[in-house]
Short mmCIF file of C-alpha atoms in Angstrom, two decimals:
data_model
loop_
_atom_site.label_atom_id
_atom_site.label_comp_id
_atom_site.label_asym_id
_atom_site.label_seq_id
_atom_site.Cartn_x
_atom_site.Cartn_y
_atom_site.Cartn_z
CA MET A 591 -209.26 98.21 -116.01
CA PRO A 592 -206.09 98.74 -118.22
CA THR A 593 -205.97 100.54 -121.21
CA LYS A 594 -205.25 97.41 -123.13
CA PRO A 595 -207.30 94.63 -123.44
CA LEU A 596 -206.59 91.55 -121.73
CA ALA A 597 -205.98 89.40 -124.93
CA GLU A 598 -203.31 92.06 -125.76
CA LEU A 599 -201.48 91.41 -122.77
CA GLU A 600 -201.79 87.70 -122.66
CA SER A 601 -200.00 87.96 -126.49
CA MET A 602 -197.05 89.62 -124.77
CA VAL A 603 -196.24 86.85 -121.92
CA GLY A 604 -192.74 84.95 -123.17
CA GLU A 605 -191.54 88.09 -124.50
CA SER A 606 -188.06 89.69 -122.64
CA LYS A 607 -186.01 92.69 -122.92
CA GLN A 608 -183.70 94.10 -121.40
CA THR A 609 -184.42 96.59 -119.12
CA VAL A 610 -181.56 97.55 -116.91
CA GLU A 611 -178.36 98.45 -117.79
CA ASN A 612 -175.01 99.73 -115.95
CA PHE A 613 -176.86 99.24 -112.56
CA ARG A 614 -174.00 100.34 -110.38
CA ILE A 615 -173.85 99.48 -106.61
CA GLU A 616 -172.01 102.35 -105.59
CA ALA A 617 -170.77 103.13 -101.56
CA GLY A 618 -173.00 106.64 -101.16
CA LYS A 619 -176.61 104.83 -102.75
CA VAL A 620 -175.94 102.08 -100.31
CA GLU A 621 -175.51 103.56 -97.10
CA GLU A 622 -178.80 106.20 -98.35
CA PHE A 623 -180.87 103.18 -99.20
CA ALA A 624 -179.68 101.49 -95.68
CA ARG A 625 -181.09 104.79 -93.29
CA ALA A 626 -184.07 104.66 -95.55
CA ILE A 627 -185.30 101.46 -94.31
CA THR A 628 -184.18 102.29 -90.99
CA ASP A 629 -181.01 100.24 -91.01
CA THR A 630 -178.46 101.18 -88.70
CA ASN A 631 -176.35 98.22 -89.15
CA SER A 632 -173.18 99.91 -89.86
CA VAL A 633 -172.03 96.63 -92.35
CA PHE A 634 -173.99 98.67 -94.88
CA ARG A 635 -171.67 102.18 -94.76
CA ASP A 636 -168.17 100.88 -93.14
CA GLU A 637 -166.04 99.23 -95.64
CA SER A 638 -163.83 97.82 -92.85
CA VAL A 639 -166.79 96.99 -90.75
CA ALA A 640 -167.87 95.06 -94.03
CA ARG A 641 -163.94 93.35 -94.38
CA GLU A 642 -163.81 92.15 -91.11
CA ARG A 643 -167.16 90.08 -91.27
CA GLY A 644 -165.81 88.73 -94.23
CA PHE A 645 -167.14 90.48 -97.15
CA ASP A 646 -164.71 92.05 -100.66
CA ALA A 647 -166.95 94.96 -100.05
CA ILE A 648 -169.51 96.85 -98.39
CA PRO A 649 -172.80 94.53 -98.85
CA ALA A 650 -176.17 96.38 -100.33
CA PRO A 651 -179.70 95.24 -98.11
CA LEU A 652 -181.76 92.84 -99.59
CA THR A 653 -184.33 94.80 -101.15
CA PHE A 654 -181.72 97.41 -102.72
CA PRO A 655 -182.39 96.07 -106.22
CA ARG A 656 -185.16 98.61 -105.88
CA VAL A 657 -182.69 100.92 -106.78
CA LYS A 658 -182.68 100.02 -110.26
CA ARG A 659 -186.00 102.21 -110.86
CA PHE A 660 -183.86 105.19 -111.70
CA PRO A 661 -184.21 106.59 -115.10
CA ARG A 662 -179.98 106.71 -115.74
CA TYR A 663 -180.48 102.36 -115.19
CA GLN A 664 -183.35 101.90 -117.20
CA VAL A 665 -182.86 100.57 -121.29
CA GLY A 666 -184.49 103.31 -122.92
CA ALA A 667 -185.30 105.36 -120.18
CA ASP A 668 -184.88 109.50 -120.04
CA ALA A 669 -186.23 112.55 -118.34
CA GLU A 670 -190.06 112.03 -119.34
CA VAL A 671 -189.91 108.52 -118.18
CA ASP A 672 -193.13 108.61 -116.07
CA GLU A 673 -191.93 107.57 -112.36
CA ARG A 674 -195.45 106.82 -111.27
CA GLU A 675 -195.65 103.63 -112.75
CA GLU A 676 -195.33 100.58 -110.64
CA GLY A 677 -193.78 97.46 -111.75
CA HIS A 678 -193.65 97.91 -115.47
CA TYR A 679 -190.03 96.70 -115.79
CA GLY A 680 -189.86 98.44 -119.24
CA PHE A 681 -193.20 96.68 -120.50
CA ASP A 682 -196.07 98.85 -121.59
CA LEU A 683 -198.77 97.42 -120.03
CA GLY A 684 -201.37 99.80 -119.69
CA PHE A 685 -201.92 100.12 -115.98
CA ARG A 686 -203.04 103.32 -114.68
CA PRO A 687 -200.28 104.35 -112.13
CA GLU A 688 -202.93 105.93 -109.68
CA TYR A 689 -204.56 102.37 -109.04
CA VAL A 690 -201.61 100.16 -109.21
CA LEU A 691 -200.50 97.76 -106.25
CA HIS A 692 -197.23 96.24 -105.72
CA GLY A 693 -198.65 92.73 -104.88
CA GLU A 694 -195.71 90.38 -104.21
CA GLN A 695 -192.15 90.44 -104.53
CA ALA A 696 -189.56 87.77 -104.19
CA TYR A 697 -185.83 87.63 -104.70
CA GLU A 698 -183.36 84.53 -105.16
CA TYR A 699 -179.76 85.38 -104.44
CA GLU A 700 -176.67 83.84 -105.92
CA ARG A 701 -174.73 86.07 -103.74
CA PRO A 702 -174.78 89.49 -101.95
CA LEU A 703 -174.52 92.66 -103.90
CA LEU A 704 -171.61 93.96 -103.29
CA VAL A 705 -170.16 98.18 -103.81
CA GLY A 706 -168.38 98.15 -107.23
CA ASP A 707 -171.14 95.68 -109.23
CA VAL A 708 -172.14 96.51 -112.55
CA LEU A 709 -175.64 94.84 -113.48
CA THR A 710 -177.28 94.79 -116.43
CA GLY A 711 -181.39 93.04 -115.98
CA GLU A 712 -183.01 90.90 -118.26
CA THR A 713 -186.88 90.96 -117.70
CA THR A 714 -189.60 88.43 -119.13
CA LEU A 715 -193.27 88.96 -118.83
CA ALA A 716 -194.47 85.49 -116.83
CA GLU A 717 -197.82 85.48 -116.79
CA VAL A 718 -201.05 88.25 -116.89
CA TYR A 719 -204.01 87.09 -115.47
CA GLN A 720 -207.41 88.62 -113.78
CA ARG A 721 -209.20 88.40 -110.99
CA ASP A 722 -212.86 89.42 -109.27
CA GLY A 723 -211.36 91.76 -106.32
CA GLY A 724 -214.59 92.36 -104.29
CA ARG A 725 -214.51 95.95 -103.75
CA ALA A 726 -211.70 97.12 -105.66
CA GLY A 727 -213.32 95.95 -108.49
CA THR A 728 -211.58 93.46 -111.68
CA MET A 729 -207.94 93.15 -110.52
CA THR A 730 -205.44 92.54 -113.32
CA PHE A 731 -202.16 91.12 -112.43
CA ALA A 732 -198.70 91.23 -114.42
CA VAL A 733 -195.84 88.91 -112.87
CA LEU A 734 -192.50 89.90 -114.21
CA GLU A 735 -189.12 88.12 -113.51
CA THR A 736 -185.60 89.85 -114.39
CA ALA A 737 -182.26 88.28 -114.33
CA TYR A 738 -179.15 90.12 -113.04
CA ARG A 739 -175.59 89.61 -113.73
CA ASP A 740 -172.63 91.53 -113.14
CA GLN A 741 -170.11 92.45 -115.06
CA SER A 742 -168.53 89.52 -115.59
CA GLY A 743 -171.93 87.73 -116.90
CA GLU A 744 -172.55 85.90 -113.85
CA LEU A 745 -176.04 85.34 -112.82
CA VAL A 746 -176.44 87.09 -109.24
CA LEU A 747 -179.98 87.69 -108.91
CA THR A 748 -183.01 87.10 -109.83
CA ASP A 749 -186.42 89.46 -109.34
CA ARG A 750 -190.03 88.09 -109.27
CA ALA A 751 -192.23 90.88 -109.22
CA THR A 752 -196.21 90.74 -109.06
CA ALA A 753 -198.38 94.30 -110.38
CA ILE A 754 -201.93 94.85 -110.02
CA GLU A 755 -204.36 97.13 -111.48
CA THR A 756 -207.31 97.23 -110.01
CA GLU A 757 -210.49 99.35 -110.71
CA GLY A 758 -210.59 101.88 -108.15
CA ALA A 759 -208.59 102.78 -104.78
CA VAL A 760 -208.40 99.76 -102.48
CA ASP A 761 -209.86 99.61 -98.38
CA ASP A 762 -207.42 98.29 -96.30
CA GLY A 763 -210.23 96.60 -94.68
CA GLY A 764 -210.23 93.43 -96.48
CA GLY A 765 -212.25 91.68 -98.70
CA ASP A 766 -209.72 91.61 -101.46
CA ASP A 767 -206.80 89.58 -102.75
CA ALA A 768 -204.68 92.63 -102.78
CA SER A 769 -205.40 93.81 -98.90
CA ALA A 770 -206.83 90.02 -97.56
CA GLY A 771 -204.89 88.84 -94.62
CA ASP A 772 -205.00 87.22 -91.29
CA ALA A 773 -205.03 89.85 -88.07
CA ALA A 774 -201.70 90.25 -86.95
CA THR A 775 -201.01 90.01 -82.96
CA THR A 776 -202.06 93.03 -81.04
CA HIS A 777 -199.62 94.47 -78.62
CA GLU A 778 -200.92 96.16 -75.19
CA SER A 779 -198.49 98.99 -75.84
CA GLU A 780 -195.70 100.54 -78.33
CA PRO A 781 -193.30 97.43 -78.74
CA GLU A 782 -189.61 97.52 -78.39
CA PRO A 783 -187.29 96.18 -80.39
CA GLN A 784 -185.50 93.00 -79.42
CA PRO A 785 -182.11 91.65 -80.60
CA VAL A 786 -181.51 88.03 -80.61
CA ASP A 787 -177.90 86.24 -80.73
CA ARG A 788 -176.68 85.35 -84.41
CA PRO A 789 -177.11 81.42 -84.16
CA GLN A 790 -173.81 79.71 -85.54
CA SER A 791 -174.86 76.74 -86.67
CA ALA A 792 -178.59 75.45 -87.57
CA ALA A 793 -178.38 72.87 -84.67
CA VAL A 794 -179.79 75.40 -82.28
CA LEU A 795 -182.35 76.24 -84.12
CA GLU A 796 -185.82 74.48 -83.71
CA SER A 797 -189.26 75.29 -85.21
CA GLY A 798 -191.48 77.70 -84.38
CA GLN A 799 -188.01 79.87 -82.49
CA SER A 800 -188.49 83.44 -82.69
CA GLY A 801 -186.14 85.91 -84.65
CA PRO A 802 -185.88 89.85 -83.62
CA THR A 803 -187.90 92.18 -83.45
CA VAL A 804 -187.20 94.92 -85.66
CA VAL A 805 -189.46 98.37 -85.10
CA ALA A 806 -189.99 101.65 -87.02
CA PRO A 807 -192.16 103.56 -85.02
CA ASP A 808 -193.99 106.82 -85.66
CA LEU A 809 -193.89 107.26 -89.42
CA GLU A 810 -193.89 110.65 -90.94
CA ARG A 811 -194.31 111.62 -94.51
CA ARG A 812 -190.81 112.69 -95.07
CA ASP A 813 -189.90 108.68 -94.13
CA PHE A 814 -192.15 107.82 -97.65
CA VAL A 815 -190.16 110.41 -98.94
CA LYS A 816 -186.92 109.80 -97.89
CA TYR A 817 -187.18 105.89 -99.34
CA ALA A 818 -188.68 107.69 -102.65
CA GLY A 819 -185.10 109.54 -102.89
CA ALA A 820 -183.67 106.08 -102.06
CA SER A 821 -185.16 103.94 -104.59
CA GLY A 822 -186.28 106.05 -106.96
CA ASP A 823 -189.87 105.08 -106.17
CA PHE A 824 -191.64 108.42 -107.19
CA ASN A 825 -195.09 107.88 -107.49
CA PRO A 826 -197.00 110.93 -105.80
CA ILE A 827 -199.22 108.67 -104.14
CA HIS A 828 -196.39 108.14 -101.38
CA TYR A 829 -195.85 111.96 -100.73
CA ASP A 830 -198.41 114.46 -102.51
CA GLU A 831 -201.56 114.39 -100.46
CA PRO A 832 -204.03 115.91 -102.72
CA TYR A 833 -202.69 113.57 -105.64
CA ALA A 834 -203.73 110.68 -102.88
CA THR A 835 -207.33 111.59 -101.73
CA ALA A 836 -207.79 112.61 -105.57
CA ALA A 837 -207.11 108.97 -106.10
CA GLY A 838 -209.78 107.83 -103.34
CA ASN A 839 -206.92 107.48 -100.65
CA GLU A 840 -207.77 108.34 -97.36
CA SER A 841 -204.14 109.52 -97.30
CA VAL A 842 -200.59 109.33 -98.47
CA PHE A 843 -199.13 106.11 -97.63
CA GLY A 844 -196.29 104.00 -97.35
CA GLN A 845 -194.03 102.07 -100.25
CA GLY A 846 -194.80 98.57 -99.92
CA MET A 847 -191.35 98.26 -100.58
CA PHE A 848 -190.39 100.11 -97.71
CA THR A 849 -192.13 98.00 -95.35
CA ALA A 850 -190.24 94.79 -97.29
CA GLY A 851 -187.29 96.66 -96.51
CA VAL A 852 -187.88 97.26 -93.16
CA ALA A 853 -188.87 93.39 -92.95
CA SER A 854 -186.17 92.28 -94.56
CA ARG A 855 -183.92 93.60 -91.32
CA VAL A 856 -185.28 90.85 -89.47
CA VAL A 857 -183.49 88.08 -91.26
CA THR A 858 -180.18 90.07 -91.97
CA ASP A 859 -180.01 91.21 -88.71
CA TRP A 860 -180.89 87.18 -87.00
CA PHE A 861 -178.45 85.52 -89.80
CA GLY A 862 -176.33 87.94 -91.94
CA ARG A 863 -176.75 89.17 -94.85
CA GLU A 864 -174.12 86.75 -96.56
CA THR A 865 -176.03 83.61 -95.34
CA ILE A 866 -179.72 85.11 -97.38
CA SER A 867 -180.36 82.69 -100.64
CA SER A 868 -183.81 84.30 -101.02
CA PHE A 869 -186.52 86.80 -99.70
CA GLY A 870 -190.38 87.42 -100.69
CA VAL A 871 -193.07 89.48 -98.92
CA ARG A 872 -196.62 89.31 -99.89
CA PHE A 873 -198.36 92.96 -99.41
CA GLN A 874 -201.53 92.76 -97.05
CA SER A 875 -202.53 96.29 -96.49
CA ARG A 876 -200.89 99.87 -96.69
CA VAL A 877 -199.16 101.73 -93.53
CA PHE A 878 -200.17 105.57 -92.87
CA PRO A 879 -198.26 108.50 -91.53
CA GLY A 880 -198.41 108.13 -87.56
CA GLU A 881 -198.46 104.25 -87.90
CA THR A 882 -195.39 102.06 -86.53
CA ILE A 883 -193.85 98.88 -88.56
CA VAL A 884 -193.30 96.44 -86.09
CA ALA A 885 -191.50 93.33 -87.91
CA THR A 886 -190.96 89.55 -86.59
CA GLY A 887 -190.03 86.29 -87.87
CA GLU A 888 -190.19 82.42 -86.64
CA VAL A 889 -188.24 79.22 -87.78
CA GLU A 890 -190.44 77.59 -90.03
CA SER A 891 -188.23 74.42 -90.59
CA VAL A 892 -184.26 73.41 -90.06
CA SER A 893 -182.35 71.17 -92.71
CA GLN A 894 -179.52 69.11 -92.09
CA ASP A 895 -177.54 71.05 -94.78
CA GLU A 896 -178.04 74.17 -92.36
CA THR A 897 -180.84 75.84 -94.28
CA VAL A 898 -183.25 77.48 -92.32
CA ASP A 899 -186.26 78.42 -93.88
CA VAL A 900 -188.02 81.18 -92.04
CA THR A 901 -191.83 82.72 -92.07
CA LEU A 902 -192.11 86.80 -91.30
CA GLU A 903 -194.71 89.39 -90.84
CA ALA A 904 -194.77 93.09 -90.70
CA ALA A 905 -197.91 94.64 -89.07
CA THR A 906 -198.34 97.79 -86.83
CA PRO A 907 -199.38 97.43 -82.94
CA ASP A 908 -202.81 97.61 -83.09
CA GLY A 909 -202.81 94.02 -85.43
CA LYS A 910 -203.14 95.25 -88.57
CA THR A 911 -201.05 92.60 -91.10
CA LEU A 912 -198.83 94.72 -93.49
CA LEU A 913 -197.61 92.21 -95.13
CA THR A 914 -196.47 88.60 -95.02
CA GLY A 915 -193.13 86.76 -96.54
CA THR A 916 -190.79 84.15 -96.26
CA ALA A 917 -186.96 83.95 -96.67
CA THR A 918 -184.15 81.24 -96.67
CA ALA A 919 -180.81 81.37 -94.65
CA ASP A 920 -177.78 78.89 -95.82
CA LEU A 921 -176.13 79.34 -92.62
CA SER A 922 -173.15 77.39 -94.66
CA ARG A 923 -172.00 80.74 -96.13
CA SER A 924 -171.64 82.77 -92.73
CA ASN A 925 -168.78 84.49 -92.48
CA ASP A 926 -168.57 83.89 -88.77
CA ARG A 927 -168.22 80.17 -88.90
#
């Protein structure tokens, strides 16, 4: 349970505060972040390629806003900031960091983030509630929304994050809100990446059509460390074995947003970064060292206005669902048209 009573947390709902300042989108950090989520697309590291594809500068990957976690971008943060906290977004929720899960994450994009942007963020505590989580005990949920504006004051991004504090370590066997989910497809052998041609219009798409398969194979602890360094998520539960096991986990495990970053590649590879107007995931299970992430997508619906809604899944080859998600692509925004 949080160190603050639920009534006190509920009294904070609706409060807003500036939480991010001088968040500079830098070319070196964009390249580092892309590599950390296993994305080799040259548009995220080569300005000439980015301009050939219609961008004014190098764009950032879909989940790059996580980089705002670094203390230098957080209002009021200093060298003593507790980097273990997940999802507090500047609010003192009384959550114990070793028992905090990232439940859901969603983004709505007005446009891609570009190298050279300087962002500020204002966060609102939108909702707080509790549920019985079975083996996870009482689960306390906090939903925080952050609006990011660029140096011109224009809204470029809205971020909606759900943080969950449990009463103890979560068993990925299922049975609680944070980890339960339908079984993923079991693969007979280690899958291979499968690219698909980028559609030039929505007319060539139909409901049920599959997108590319993205594979991040044989993950190691250092992959989680690389993502920590790229994103600013330094919760030791992802790289410190004694800390992770003392909290009741079998070992360290990957950041949920690392898995989300891998899954985001499905839609950016499929439709192009500039077309994506929304991307969201719900975390189901954790990925551990030695496992492989297989991310896939499928067309859910196609609209006459060139809008395509997609469902996403990231899983391990043996059928454990890591996350499910959705994305929307507006093909009228395509730089290739």
